[in-house]
Amino acid sequence: MNSYFQVFSKWFSGLCALMLAICLLPVAQATVYDAELPAGLMHGPDLCAHAACKDVMPQATRFSQRMGSPQYVQAFGHPANAAANSAEQLVGYVFLSTDVVDIPAYSGKPVITLIGMDTKGIITGVRVLKHSEPILLAGIPEKALLDFIGQYIGQRGDAKLEIGRGGDGSVGLDAISGATVTAIAENQVISRSAYEIGRQVGIFTTAARPPARFTPIDERLSWRKLQDEGAIQRLVIPAAEVGVDPAGGDYIDVYFGYLNTPTLGKSVLGEHGYQRLMQDLRPDEHAIFLIARGQTSFKGSGFVRGGIYDRLQVRQDPQSFTFRDTDYLNLYHVEPGDVPEFKESAIFIIRSASFNPAWPWSMNILANKRDANGVKSFARFEQAYWLPERYLEGGHPVVVTAKPAWQLIWQGQWWQIGVFVTLLAVTALLYSQRDRLVRASTRRHKPWISRPRLAIWIISVGFVGFYLKAQPSITQVMTWVHSLLHQWRWELFLSDPFIFLSWWFIIITVLIWGRGFFCGWLCPFGSLQHLMLKLGSVIGLKRFQGLLPKRWHDRLKWVKYGVFFALLAVSLVSMETAEHLAEIEPFKTTFLVGVWNRSWPFWIFIGGILVLSLFSERPYCKYICPLGAGLALPGRFRLFGLKRKAECTSCHACAAGCGSHAIDSAGRIDQTECMLCLDCMVMYYDDHACPPLVQERKRRTNAGQALTRIGADGYFVSLDSLRDSLRSAKPQQGGDGA
């Protein structure tokens, strides 16, 4: 044992040193990861003074200022086939993705992209200006993202571009290996931005929308009924969302609705107010009312400067409508008696034939958001509105809307999700029947446990790990904490269906059975380590296999908790640094990126863990894994633990065979370390292995007494209680016979 301990110590020390070296390796300088972008680029009138527009529109020699809604710039130059002395012509358009769409990637933040498109609708260039994807910082080179966006050059802006195989009129694009969610989000960013700008400038056309025709319904409804049917919508921006003091209440709380319909108009304004409004409105003019309260006004600072309501915007795909002082009417009185309290009110007029109230639209409030470090950023908050269909002749028109990226991901992987959910369900069902399985097993023969678990390990490594790349990680825990402190976005966590399902499964099962169920049965890297231990036995290394002395195990097991809390603390200061330090997890290199795509220190690190696993059970899980430490903490509050007997305090039979070193000298099971292999529970019912049962079996055999079944308490049912039950059963049988 001493020689084994010395070898193990040398291996473990070497791995720790290498692990530290990997974490301290300088981060490769990313050119656009969380790059600082000037305010003029994001919101200023001269986009191309701050962005390299010529990179995405090589033909251009001059660019206009921002125009349109959504905004773009015109590019002027000499067409390729034009004479050298010919006059400049419009050659295309350049636009910033965040001026058009707001689609978050895996980090929860958009990939800010500059896009060029010529006058025929062909994409001429794409350049990523800023991204916040940690996976492209540590593990996958940024070049993978640059290679990905290069596929868009030469594609039409209205083409149906899809990640994966094309077909049915769609163009297939290669994804970013290991960062599929980022690729899908960026595909939507580029495709939708190009299409919206192309449609606005007239390159792409759509069928004209028939004008709205209102039904003659004329009712007087309360505020509550109007809100319940959707005729009045509400947009609330909590103070925390924009980084202001929540003690003053919501940042702003706005109610709004469309007034041209008789029921809503008369219910809100009264008969006289509605009739007067309709007399003043011209054809193709539409009235929208707002009432609001909160820490700020919906008027915004632009109203004071030039009569522009720069905080309000109505958007109806693909156009946006803003308001000036000439579009404003006073709203002195709101008719319903149950109207909520408000501080300001107004009626705004949309003066455009392009606005169609039969189609959905949204109210947008623009704000400057201040993060925890005091840095300001531009934010848009919106609430969808669709006039209830009972007010429209023919009801709602058929509207095809672009699906969120996460929905496309789930739909595209439906059969993999089905197999994955089946695996989780079958494993949980199997473990829930553990009492039956261990009773049907013995210490020397337990096929009902060992064979299914071996199959689950193989599937977890091959299907879940290498194929689905669905290894849960400490980086996801850090992302959750970060989101809870800053901004929670469900679409961020829904973007990877397997990780999303895994974590819900983990949360539920950890609270029911503890950490050991996931870590010991389903974790891909944990399963890989155990398969290596099995391989070691097969190839003749079994006599060299063993465990660290218990006293050393009890000291080293705390290392993983230190790693967990250190990573969590660093992530609160810098997610970039925490992501780099999280390389202490071998999961990304093993399953997500691939060992062959990493440098030699990672090869040695992974190889060292797997070689060590040939000789000792799950060394990484026991001593280093921060994810295991994070799961062990809530696992202390599990509902169900493993059974023990009174004799367990002095009997060490189970502890001698515990590969997790989870049983102490007093017979207590440390459920935060236990991998739920169930070996001790097999022995609990095995009358040829459990010393108290062996002793009782021999005593009864020598005395010529019957061997009764073993009860839930782990002991033979007493003969006295058996006789009593037989006596009570006989009168009942006699009564039945009569």
XYZ file of C-alpha atoms in Angstrom:
738
model
C 0.000 0.000 0.000
C 2.876 2.370 0.734
C 4.337 1.875 -2.740
C 0.889 2.377 -4.268
C 0.443 5.547 -2.265
C 3.828 6.857 -3.419
C 3.006 6.215 -7.086
C -0.444 7.748 -6.721
C 0.998 10.781 -4.937
C 3.532 11.378 -7.697
C 0.884 11.118 -10.404
C -1.552 13.316 -8.504
C 1.111 15.929 -7.714
C 2.163 16.013 -11.349
C -1.438 16.456 -12.498
C -2.001 19.267 -10.021
C 1.149 21.040 -11.195
C 0.121 20.654 -14.837
C -3.404 21.784 -14.018
C -2.066 24.910 -12.349
C 0.164 25.585 -15.345
C -2.782 25.284 -17.736
C -4.846 27.705 -15.658
C -1.963 30.186 -15.536
C -1.209 30.014 -19.244
C -1.720 33.467 -20.756
C -5.067 33.872 -22.434
C -4.758 34.071 -26.173
C -5.502 37.641 -27.068
C -8.944 37.709 -28.606
C -9.420 40.579 -30.998
C -13.160 41.058 -30.569
C -14.045 39.322 -27.297
C -15.839 41.970 -25.200
C -14.132 44.657 -27.277
C -14.735 48.240 -26.227
C -16.879 49.829 -28.929
C -17.238 53.630 -29.129
C -20.645 55.122 -28.428
C -20.603 56.732 -31.877
C -20.470 53.324 -33.507
C -23.477 52.077 -31.571
C -25.684 55.164 -31.738
C -23.927 58.023 -33.558
C -25.042 59.392 -36.930
C -21.779 58.494 -38.716
C -21.441 54.735 -38.392
C -18.544 54.423 -40.808
C -16.422 56.954 -38.935
C -16.116 54.342 -36.192
C -16.461 51.043 -38.095
C -14.460 49.651 -41.019
C -17.383 49.747 -43.450
C -15.090 49.279 -46.429
C -14.171 45.832 -45.121
C -17.736 44.655 -45.758
C -18.340 46.809 -48.862
C -15.014 46.824 -50.767
C -16.437 48.660 -53.795
C -17.447 51.720 -51.800
C -15.460 54.950 -51.686
C -17.926 56.963 -49.622
C -20.615 56.252 -47.045
C -23.628 58.247 -45.947
C -24.729 58.847 -42.403
C -27.250 56.596 -40.688
C -30.756 56.731 -42.126
C -33.982 54.745 -42.146
C -35.646 52.704 -39.470
C -34.082 50.255 -38.781
C -30.938 52.218 -39.550
C -28.420 51.624 -42.315
C -25.913 53.641 -44.334
C -25.714 53.969 -48.085
C -22.461 53.012 -49.801
C -21.361 54.891 -52.930
C -18.622 53.935 -55.348
C -17.808 52.837 -58.880
C -19.309 49.545 -60.020
C -16.816 46.955 -61.228
C -17.803 47.332 -64.910
C -18.015 51.166 -64.870
C -15.481 53.507 -66.421
C -12.833 54.978 -64.133
C -14.112 58.546 -64.616
C -17.788 57.677 -64.169
C -19.840 59.315 -61.444
C -20.272 57.641 -58.096
C -23.286 55.373 -57.829
C -25.126 53.667 -55.009
C -23.422 50.280 -54.746
C -24.974 48.913 -51.567
C -25.803 49.254 -47.904
C -23.925 48.718 -44.651
C -25.687 48.123 -41.351
C -25.011 47.135 -37.769
C -26.872 44.063 -36.557
C -27.939 45.634 -33.261
C -29.668 48.432 -35.181
C -31.955 45.806 -36.683
C -32.349 42.819 -34.339
C -31.532 41.940 -30.738
C -30.836 38.202 -30.680
C -28.735 36.893 -27.783
C -26.122 34.215 -28.343
C -25.029 31.587 -25.805
C -23.543 34.230 -23.481
C -26.895 36.029 -23.285
C -25.453 38.976 -25.226
C -25.702 39.605 -28.981
C -22.804 39.127 -31.358
C -22.428 42.672 -32.735
C -21.913 42.265 -36.455
C -21.267 44.682 -39.324
C -22.857 43.541 -42.592
C -22.594 44.778 -46.184
C -25.108 44.046 -48.941
C -25.113 45.292 -52.548
C -28.061 46.735 -54.441
C -29.011 43.288 -55.747
C -29.349 41.862 -52.248
C -26.064 39.912 -52.251
C -24.120 39.914 -48.984
C -20.683 41.404 -49.735
C -19.050 41.153 -46.339
C -19.570 40.276 -42.694
C -17.398 41.326 -39.790
C -17.845 40.557 -36.097
C -17.053 43.659 -34.048
C -17.748 42.273 -30.602
C -18.827 39.018 -29.008
C -19.076 37.763 -25.427
C -18.925 34.020 -26.089
C -16.612 32.434 -23.490
C -16.310 29.236 -25.522
C -14.599 31.286 -28.270
C -12.149 32.616 -25.714
C -10.973 29.366 -24.148
C -11.181 26.202 -26.169
C -12.348 27.226 -29.636
C -10.254 29.790 -31.510
C -11.916 32.967 -32.716
C -10.826 31.959 -36.202
C -13.638 29.386 -36.131
C -16.160 32.226 -35.850
C -14.441 34.192 -38.622
C -14.460 31.134 -40.880
C -18.129 30.624 -40.115
C -19.228 34.137 -41.103
C -17.196 33.867 -44.295
C -19.845 31.464 -45.619
C -22.349 34.318 -45.953
C -20.389 36.262 -48.552
C -22.098 35.785 -51.909
C -25.405 34.613 -50.401
C -28.646 36.482 -51.013
C -30.059 38.371 -48.047
C -33.460 36.740 -48.529
C -32.092 33.199 -48.909
C -33.214 30.557 -46.446
C -29.942 29.896 -44.656
C -29.861 27.018 -42.190
C -27.181 25.464 -40.018
C -26.540 21.925 -41.201
C -27.736 20.303 -44.381
C -29.663 22.325 -46.902
C -32.656 21.155 -48.869
C -36.224 22.202 -49.671
C -34.952 25.518 -51.012
C -32.627 26.210 -48.086
C -28.868 26.736 -48.140
C -26.902 24.629 -45.652
C -24.091 26.188 -43.624
C -21.383 24.479 -41.595
C -21.737 25.111 -37.859
C -18.940 25.991 -35.441
C -17.903 22.684 -33.934
C -18.452 22.888 -30.182
C -20.344 26.190 -30.426
C -23.507 25.279 -32.323
C -25.711 27.599 -30.265
C -23.496 30.574 -31.137
C -23.624 29.627 -34.821
C -27.431 29.349 -34.850
C -27.830 32.715 -33.107
C -25.377 34.425 -35.472
C -27.143 32.879 -38.468
C -30.377 34.500 -37.338
C -28.606 37.814 -36.727
C -27.113 37.976 -40.220
C -30.111 36.551 -42.088
C -32.765 38.682 -40.409
C -30.681 41.866 -40.515
C -29.987 41.510 -44.244
C -33.616 40.696 -44.995
C -35.054 43.576 -42.967
C -32.752 46.156 -44.550
C -33.310 44.692 -48.009
C -37.057 44.879 -47.527
C -36.857 48.446 -46.259
C -34.834 49.716 -49.245
C -37.021 47.829 -51.727
C -34.679 45.019 -52.798
C -36.956 42.371 -51.317
C -40.690 42.784 -51.640
C -43.580 41.192 -49.816
C -47.247 40.927 -50.627
C -49.259 44.015 -49.678
C -51.251 43.721 -46.481
C -54.979 44.301 -46.920
C -56.298 47.225 -44.847
C -57.857 46.526 -41.472
C -61.646 46.496 -41.292
C -63.223 46.784 -37.863
C -66.326 44.946 -36.732
C -69.282 47.061 -35.550
C -68.850 45.901 -31.929
C -69.513 48.911 -29.681
C -69.343 48.084 -25.962
C -68.365 49.872 -22.759
C -65.855 47.732 -20.888
C -64.021 48.193 -17.629
C -60.251 48.553 -17.535
C -59.914 45.017 -16.193
C -61.976 43.501 -19.009
C -60.039 45.454 -21.628
C -56.792 44.217 -20.145
C -58.035 40.633 -19.847
C -58.949 40.464 -23.538
C -55.640 42.026 -24.596
C -57.004 45.363 -25.831
C -54.778 47.060 -23.232
C -51.218 45.853 -22.704
C -48.716 46.639 -19.981
C -44.944 47.144 -20.156
C -43.102 47.197 -16.827
C -39.367 47.878 -16.547
C -38.129 47.097 -13.016
C -35.522 49.473 -11.622
C -32.973 46.668 -11.365
C -33.186 46.050 -15.120
C -31.587 49.440 -15.840
C -29.360 49.647 -12.774
C -31.199 52.345 -10.784
C -32.227 52.336 -7.131
C -35.247 50.008 -6.703
C -36.318 51.907 -3.576
C -38.083 54.404 -5.840
C -40.246 51.704 -7.434
C -40.297 50.538 -11.042
C -38.232 52.449 -13.571
C -41.413 52.854 -15.595
C -44.815 51.136 -15.725
C -46.776 51.813 -18.934
C -50.268 50.798 -20.110
C -51.133 51.323 -23.776
C -53.707 50.430 -26.415
C -55.088 51.190 -29.893
C -57.920 53.751 -29.870
C -59.429 53.636 -33.376
C -61.784 50.765 -32.552
C -65.126 51.959 -31.046
C -65.136 49.685 -27.994
C -61.635 50.534 -26.807
C -61.794 54.191 -27.870
C -65.117 54.926 -26.169
C -64.303 52.833 -23.106
C -61.084 54.785 -22.519
C -62.001 58.270 -23.768
C -65.761 58.349 -23.367
C -68.262 58.967 -26.176
C -67.435 62.638 -26.675
C -63.675 62.207 -26.477
C -63.718 59.350 -28.960
C -65.906 61.159 -31.506
C -63.708 64.251 -31.356
C -60.557 62.179 -31.841
C -61.959 60.356 -34.851
C -63.018 63.651 -36.426
C -59.448 64.940 -36.145
C -57.811 61.822 -37.538
C -57.162 61.628 -41.263
C -57.170 58.450 -43.312
C -54.169 56.230 -42.528
C -53.713 57.854 -39.106
C -53.857 55.780 -35.965
C -54.176 56.810 -32.312
C -52.412 55.047 -29.431
C -52.852 56.039 -25.806
C -50.394 55.648 -22.943
C -50.621 56.122 -19.215
C -47.526 55.668 -17.077
C -45.954 55.948 -13.668
C -42.466 55.284 -12.320
C -39.113 56.917 -11.755
C -38.852 58.303 -15.264
C -41.053 59.791 -17.989
C -41.859 58.235 -21.329
C -41.106 61.597 -22.973
C -37.318 61.248 -22.809
C -34.615 63.913 -23.047
C -35.062 64.474 -26.794
C -38.478 66.004 -26.203
C -36.900 68.869 -24.285
C -34.215 69.425 -26.922
C -36.233 69.297 -30.092
C -39.767 68.075 -29.582
C -38.782 64.433 -30.240
C -40.014 61.609 -28.036
C -36.773 59.644 -28.269
C -37.731 57.130 -25.587
C -40.816 55.786 -27.366
C -40.996 53.726 -30.514
C -43.675 51.599 -32.153
C -42.323 48.735 -34.213
C -44.242 46.745 -36.777
C -42.124 44.361 -38.757
C -40.100 45.656 -40.576
C -40.699 49.326 -39.765
C -40.350 51.531 -36.718
C -42.422 54.628 -35.978
C -41.225 57.477 -33.783
C -43.080 60.554 -32.535
C -42.581 64.311 -32.513
C -44.474 66.996 -30.622
C -46.843 67.343 -33.593
C -47.905 63.716 -33.043
C -48.815 64.337 -29.401
C -52.285 64.983 -27.959
C -53.146 65.627 -24.343
C -55.099 62.922 -22.560
C -56.827 64.743 -19.735
C -59.237 62.059 -18.589
C -59.411 58.254 -18.646
C -62.992 57.007 -18.446
C -62.940 53.595 -16.627
C -63.401 53.802 -12.884
C -60.927 50.987 -12.225
C -58.021 52.569 -14.098
C -54.743 52.103 -12.162
C -52.948 55.091 -10.669
C -50.784 56.996 -13.149
C -48.596 60.120 -13.248
C -48.664 61.015 -16.942
C -50.785 60.271 -19.972
C -50.848 61.000 -23.688
C -52.246 60.102 -27.089
C -49.767 59.619 -29.939
C -50.676 59.603 -33.616
C -48.990 57.280 -36.114
C -49.187 59.069 -39.460
C -48.340 56.343 -41.956
C -50.169 54.141 -44.422
C -47.542 51.486 -43.703
C -48.946 50.840 -40.229
C -51.669 48.191 -40.223
C -53.544 47.604 -36.934
C -54.711 44.163 -38.075
C -51.120 42.902 -37.810
C -49.162 42.582 -34.551
C -46.943 45.440 -33.425
C -44.982 46.305 -30.303
C -44.437 49.263 -28.006
C -40.756 49.888 -27.354
C -39.167 51.943 -24.607
C -35.517 52.801 -25.051
C -33.290 53.327 -22.025
C -29.681 53.623 -20.907
C -28.855 50.623 -18.788
C -26.137 50.851 -16.135
C -24.401 47.616 -15.135
C -22.815 46.713 -11.790
C -19.587 48.487 -12.802
C -21.391 51.699 -13.731
C -20.921 51.194 -17.465
C -23.845 52.425 -19.550
C -25.283 50.516 -22.478
C -28.277 50.977 -24.739
C -31.270 48.735 -24.024
C -34.651 48.226 -25.658
C -37.672 46.913 -23.772
C -40.756 45.920 -25.716
C -44.244 44.570 -25.253
C -46.152 42.935 -28.091
C -49.656 44.100 -28.993
C -52.256 42.530 -31.258
C -55.756 43.944 -31.406
C -58.226 41.264 -30.214
C -59.580 39.428 -33.233
C -63.220 40.060 -32.352
C -62.677 43.691 -33.404
C -61.400 42.662 -36.860
C -63.537 41.405 -39.719
C -62.269 37.940 -40.538
C -60.260 37.757 -37.323
C -56.484 37.826 -37.178
C -54.583 37.393 -40.440
C -52.156 34.504 -40.729
C -48.789 35.792 -39.574
C -45.589 33.804 -39.945
C -43.023 35.038 -37.450
C -39.408 34.075 -37.156
C -38.971 31.506 -34.443
C -36.479 32.133 -31.643
C -33.148 30.397 -32.074
C -33.791 28.062 -29.144
C -37.009 26.763 -30.707
C -35.208 25.982 -33.953
C -32.559 24.097 -31.992
C -35.141 21.979 -30.148
C -37.062 21.214 -33.349
C -33.902 20.280 -35.224
C -32.827 17.790 -32.565
C -36.156 16.192 -31.679
C -35.031 12.565 -31.933
C -31.806 13.166 -29.979
C -33.870 14.878 -27.266
C -36.225 11.897 -27.215
C -33.361 9.433 -26.756
C -31.746 11.642 -24.114
C -34.955 12.020 -22.096
C -35.494 8.250 -22.332
C -32.001 7.653 -20.952
C -32.645 9.970 -18.000
C -36.063 8.464 -17.310
C -34.886 4.839 -17.533
C -31.911 5.523 -15.259
C -34.104 7.269 -12.673
C -36.670 4.456 -12.843
C -33.937 1.852 -12.447
C -32.451 3.572 -9.412
C -35.881 4.093 -7.847
C -36.169 0.280 -7.755
C -32.816 -0.064 -5.990
C -34.297 -1.979 -3.030
C -35.549 -4.728 -5.338
C -32.295 -4.755 -7.306
C -30.042 -5.099 -4.277
C -32.260 -7.836 -2.780
C -31.908 -9.775 -6.040
C -28.102 -9.453 -5.857
C -25.272 -10.766 -3.741
C -21.870 -9.312 -3.062
C -20.280 -11.696 -5.554
C -23.051 -11.626 -8.154
C -25.038 -8.442 -8.885
C -25.931 -8.440 -12.602
C -29.152 -6.475 -12.038
C -27.018 -3.523 -10.970
C -23.644 -3.908 -12.648
C -24.849 -4.661 -16.173
C -27.435 -1.840 -16.515
C -25.016 0.615 -14.936
C -22.219 -0.433 -17.295
C -24.589 0.117 -20.256
C -25.565 3.548 -18.881
C -21.885 4.498 -18.502
C -21.146 3.515 -22.113
C -24.157 5.475 -23.405
C -23.239 8.478 -21.244
C -19.714 8.573 -22.624
C -20.499 7.806 -26.261
C -23.917 9.349 -26.859
C -24.203 12.075 -24.208
C -20.539 13.073 -24.037
C -18.959 12.650 -27.465
C -22.065 12.871 -29.665
C -24.348 15.362 -27.879
C -21.487 17.164 -26.090
C -23.892 17.480 -23.168
C -21.456 17.374 -20.278
C -22.659 19.695 -17.477
C -19.947 22.046 -16.275
C -19.060 24.523 -13.554
C -19.111 27.236 -16.242
C -22.873 26.823 -16.464
C -23.185 27.277 -12.703
C -21.155 30.490 -12.961
C -23.360 31.672 -15.828
C -26.484 31.047 -13.754
C -25.129 33.001 -10.808
C -24.086 35.805 -13.139
C -27.549 35.869 -14.739
C -29.320 35.937 -11.368
C -27.221 38.934 -10.315
C -27.581 40.829 -13.587
C -30.229 39.729 -16.074
C -32.004 36.372 -16.325
C -32.894 35.283 -19.845
C -34.645 31.961 -20.306
C -33.682 31.823 -23.979
C -30.025 31.669 -22.934
C -30.554 28.437 -20.999
C -33.036 27.000 -23.495
C -30.500 27.366 -26.295
C -28.877 24.033 -25.422
C -31.710 21.523 -24.871
C -29.494 18.769 -23.464
C -27.789 20.997 -20.902
C -31.170 22.535 -20.017
C -32.762 19.112 -19.483
C -29.675 17.810 -17.678
C -29.733 20.604 -15.150
C -33.417 20.268 -14.347
C -32.840 16.538 -13.954
C -29.801 17.176 -11.749
C -31.636 19.712 -9.561
C -34.517 17.306 -8.952
C -32.446 14.171 -8.379
C -29.856 15.899 -6.170
C -32.643 16.992 -3.832
C -34.134 13.482 -3.855
C -31.080 11.195 -3.785
C -28.058 13.459 -3.504
C -25.052 14.155 -5.684
C -24.124 10.509 -6.214
C -26.943 9.663 -8.614
C -25.787 11.991 -11.382
C -22.076 11.827 -10.605
C -22.010 8.071 -10.158
C -24.454 6.979 -12.856
C -24.775 9.587 -15.609
C -21.876 12.067 -15.665
C -20.036 11.436 -18.961
C -16.550 12.152 -17.617
C -17.217 10.277 -14.383
C -18.456 7.346 -16.455
C -15.341 7.529 -18.626
C -13.132 7.268 -15.531
C -15.048 4.235 -14.270
C -14.829 2.563 -17.669
C -11.062 3.102 -17.517
C -11.040 1.341 -14.129
C -12.963 -1.565 -15.709
C -10.479 -1.594 -18.574
C -7.617 -1.765 -16.102
C -9.129 -4.884 -14.578
C -9.590 -6.496 -17.993
C -6.019 -5.888 -19.164
C -4.459 -7.330 -16.012
C -3.945 -4.280 -13.826
C -6.426 -5.304 -11.145
C -3.692 -6.300 -8.686
C -2.292 -2.766 -8.949
C -5.645 -1.065 -8.362
C -6.388 0.510 -5.014
C -7.376 3.611 -3.087
C -5.543 6.295 -1.179
C -5.334 5.768 2.595
C -8.546 7.058 4.180
C -6.713 9.707 6.181
C -5.277 11.226 2.995
C -8.595 10.974 1.210
C -10.313 12.875 4.015
C -7.822 15.710 3.556
C -7.701 15.844 -0.234
C -11.483 15.686 -0.729
C -11.714 19.335 0.395
C -9.599 20.500 -2.550
C -12.584 20.402 -4.898
C -14.585 22.690 -2.605
C -11.763 25.211 -2.638
C -11.691 25.054 -6.439
C -15.474 25.529 -6.602
C -15.596 28.589 -4.360
C -12.511 30.119 -5.979
C -14.042 29.864 -9.463
C -17.355 31.241 -8.241
C -15.638 34.199 -6.567
C -13.508 34.986 -9.633
C -16.580 34.818 -11.910
C -18.215 37.617 -9.926
C -15.267 39.842 -10.825
C -14.416 38.599 -14.327
C -16.224 35.891 -16.274
C -13.390 35.929 -18.805
C -10.812 35.002 -16.146
C -13.150 32.463 -14.542
C -13.763 30.808 -17.907
C -10.034 30.441 -18.405
C -9.489 29.073 -14.898
C -12.347 26.617 -15.491
C -9.941 24.707 -17.737
C -9.323 22.817 -14.506
C -12.320 20.833 -15.765
C -11.277 18.343 -18.451
C -14.808 18.241 -19.862
C -14.356 20.854 -22.579
C -11.169 19.300 -23.912
C -12.541 15.746 -23.756
C -16.017 16.173 -25.209
C -16.670 19.691 -26.474
C -13.523 20.747 -28.301
C -11.634 17.493 -28.659
C -8.168 16.645 -27.359
C -6.793 16.799 -30.904
C -7.751 20.492 -31.111
C -5.813 21.463 -27.960
C -2.128 21.922 -27.223
C 0.133 19.353 -25.542
C -0.468 20.417 -21.900
C -4.126 19.490 -22.302
C -3.200 16.120 -23.814
C -1.021 15.308 -20.825
C -3.645 16.568 -18.364
C -6.459 14.430 -19.805
C -4.174 11.490 -20.387
C -2.862 11.686 -16.831
C -6.372 11.567 -15.374
C -7.355 8.601 -17.532
C -4.133 6.689 -16.814
C -4.620 7.285 -13.099
C -8.204 6.019 -13.497
C -6.813 2.655 -14.623
C -5.514 2.184 -11.084
C -7.910 4.122 -8.837
C -11.637 4.766 -8.894
C -12.615 8.253 -10.158
C -9.631 10.275 -8.872
C -10.776 13.499 -10.551
C -14.302 13.238 -9.128
C -13.007 12.643 -5.617
C -10.423 15.389 -5.317
C -10.665 18.095 -8.000
C -14.086 18.335 -9.667
C -15.691 21.725 -8.825
C -18.979 20.623 -10.347
C -19.146 17.669 -7.954
C -18.461 20.028 -5.051
C -21.224 22.346 -6.210
C -23.702 19.458 -6.376
C -22.612 18.028 -3.025
C -23.675 21.156 -1.130
C -27.424 21.034 -1.957
C -27.197 17.235 -1.788
C -26.946 17.569 1.979
C -30.684 18.327 1.950
C -31.673 15.201 -0.016
C -34.896 13.389 0.856
C -33.547 9.827 0.813
C -30.247 8.366 1.982
C -28.815 4.860 2.199
C -29.813 2.484 4.991
C -27.635 1.607 7.966
C -27.813 -0.831 10.906
C -26.833 -0.413 14.529
C -23.876 -2.791 13.970
C -22.515 -0.543 11.224
C -20.848 1.616 13.884
C -18.413 -1.174 14.725
C -18.468 -3.325 11.584
C -16.212 -2.125 8.759
C -17.127 -4.659 6.071
C -18.863 -2.098 3.836
C -16.147 0.518 4.356
C -13.460 -1.925 3.222
C -15.112 -2.280 -0.195
C -16.291 1.311 -0.688
C -14.587 2.674 -3.787
C -15.687 6.215 -2.932
C -14.121 6.179 0.553
C -17.509 7.490 1.699
C -17.878 5.379 4.875
C -16.029 6.537 7.989
C -14.744 4.546 10.983
C -18.095 5.005 12.781
C -19.982 3.446 9.879
C -21.520 6.729 8.743
C -21.955 7.306 5.017
C -20.794 10.691 3.747
C -23.528 11.276 1.193
C -21.583 14.189 -0.344
C -18.848 11.727 -1.368
C -20.972 8.634 -2.064
C -21.399 7.700 -5.743
C -24.395 5.444 -4.988
C -22.782 2.323 -6.386
C -25.130 0.352 -4.045
C -22.426 -2.154 -3.034
C -23.104 -1.464 0.641
C -26.848 -1.897 0.071
C -26.255 -5.282 -1.577
C -24.289 -6.318 1.495
C -27.056 -4.847 3.706
C -29.369 -7.688 2.552
C -26.730 -10.367 1.777
C -26.764 -13.043 4.520
C -23.477 -14.423 3.184
C -21.627 -11.077 3.350
C -23.118 -8.822 6.045
C -21.492 -9.955 9.354
C -24.647 -9.532 11.516
C -26.696 -11.488 8.964
C -23.989 -14.137 8.555
C -23.883 -14.609 12.305
C -27.678 -14.899 12.585
C -27.855 -17.283 9.604
C -25.269 -19.615 11.125
C -26.957 -19.489 14.533
C -30.332 -20.483 13.072
C -28.807 -23.169 10.858
C -26.993 -24.751 13.774
C -30.169 -24.591 15.882
C -32.248 -26.103 13.100
C -34.404 -22.971 12.847
C -35.977 -21.633 9.683
C -34.342 -18.837 7.721
C -36.988 -16.146 7.303
C -36.918 -13.321 4.795
C -34.830 -10.223 5.504
C -36.918 -7.179 6.397
C -36.498 -3.546 5.399
C -34.431 -3.015 8.566
C -31.766 -5.389 7.236
C -32.410 -8.218 9.704
C -34.059 -11.639 9.431
C -37.711 -11.400 10.385
C -37.917 -12.836 13.894
C -39.451 -16.287 14.321
C -41.804 -15.007 17.039
C -43.289 -12.354 14.795
C -43.596 -14.940 12.006
C -45.472 -17.341 14.330
C -47.764 -14.523 15.442
C -48.569 -13.629 11.863
C -49.300 -17.288 11.041
C -51.635 -17.629 14.043
C -53.545 -14.505 13.068
C -53.846 -15.773 9.507
C -55.401 -19.179 10.436
C -58.712 -17.910 11.912
C -59.189 -15.725 8.833
C -58.648 -18.715 6.558
C -61.164 -20.757 8.600
C -63.721 -17.997 8.362
C -63.249 -17.787 4.624
C -63.812 -21.563 4.338
C -67.079 -21.338 6.254
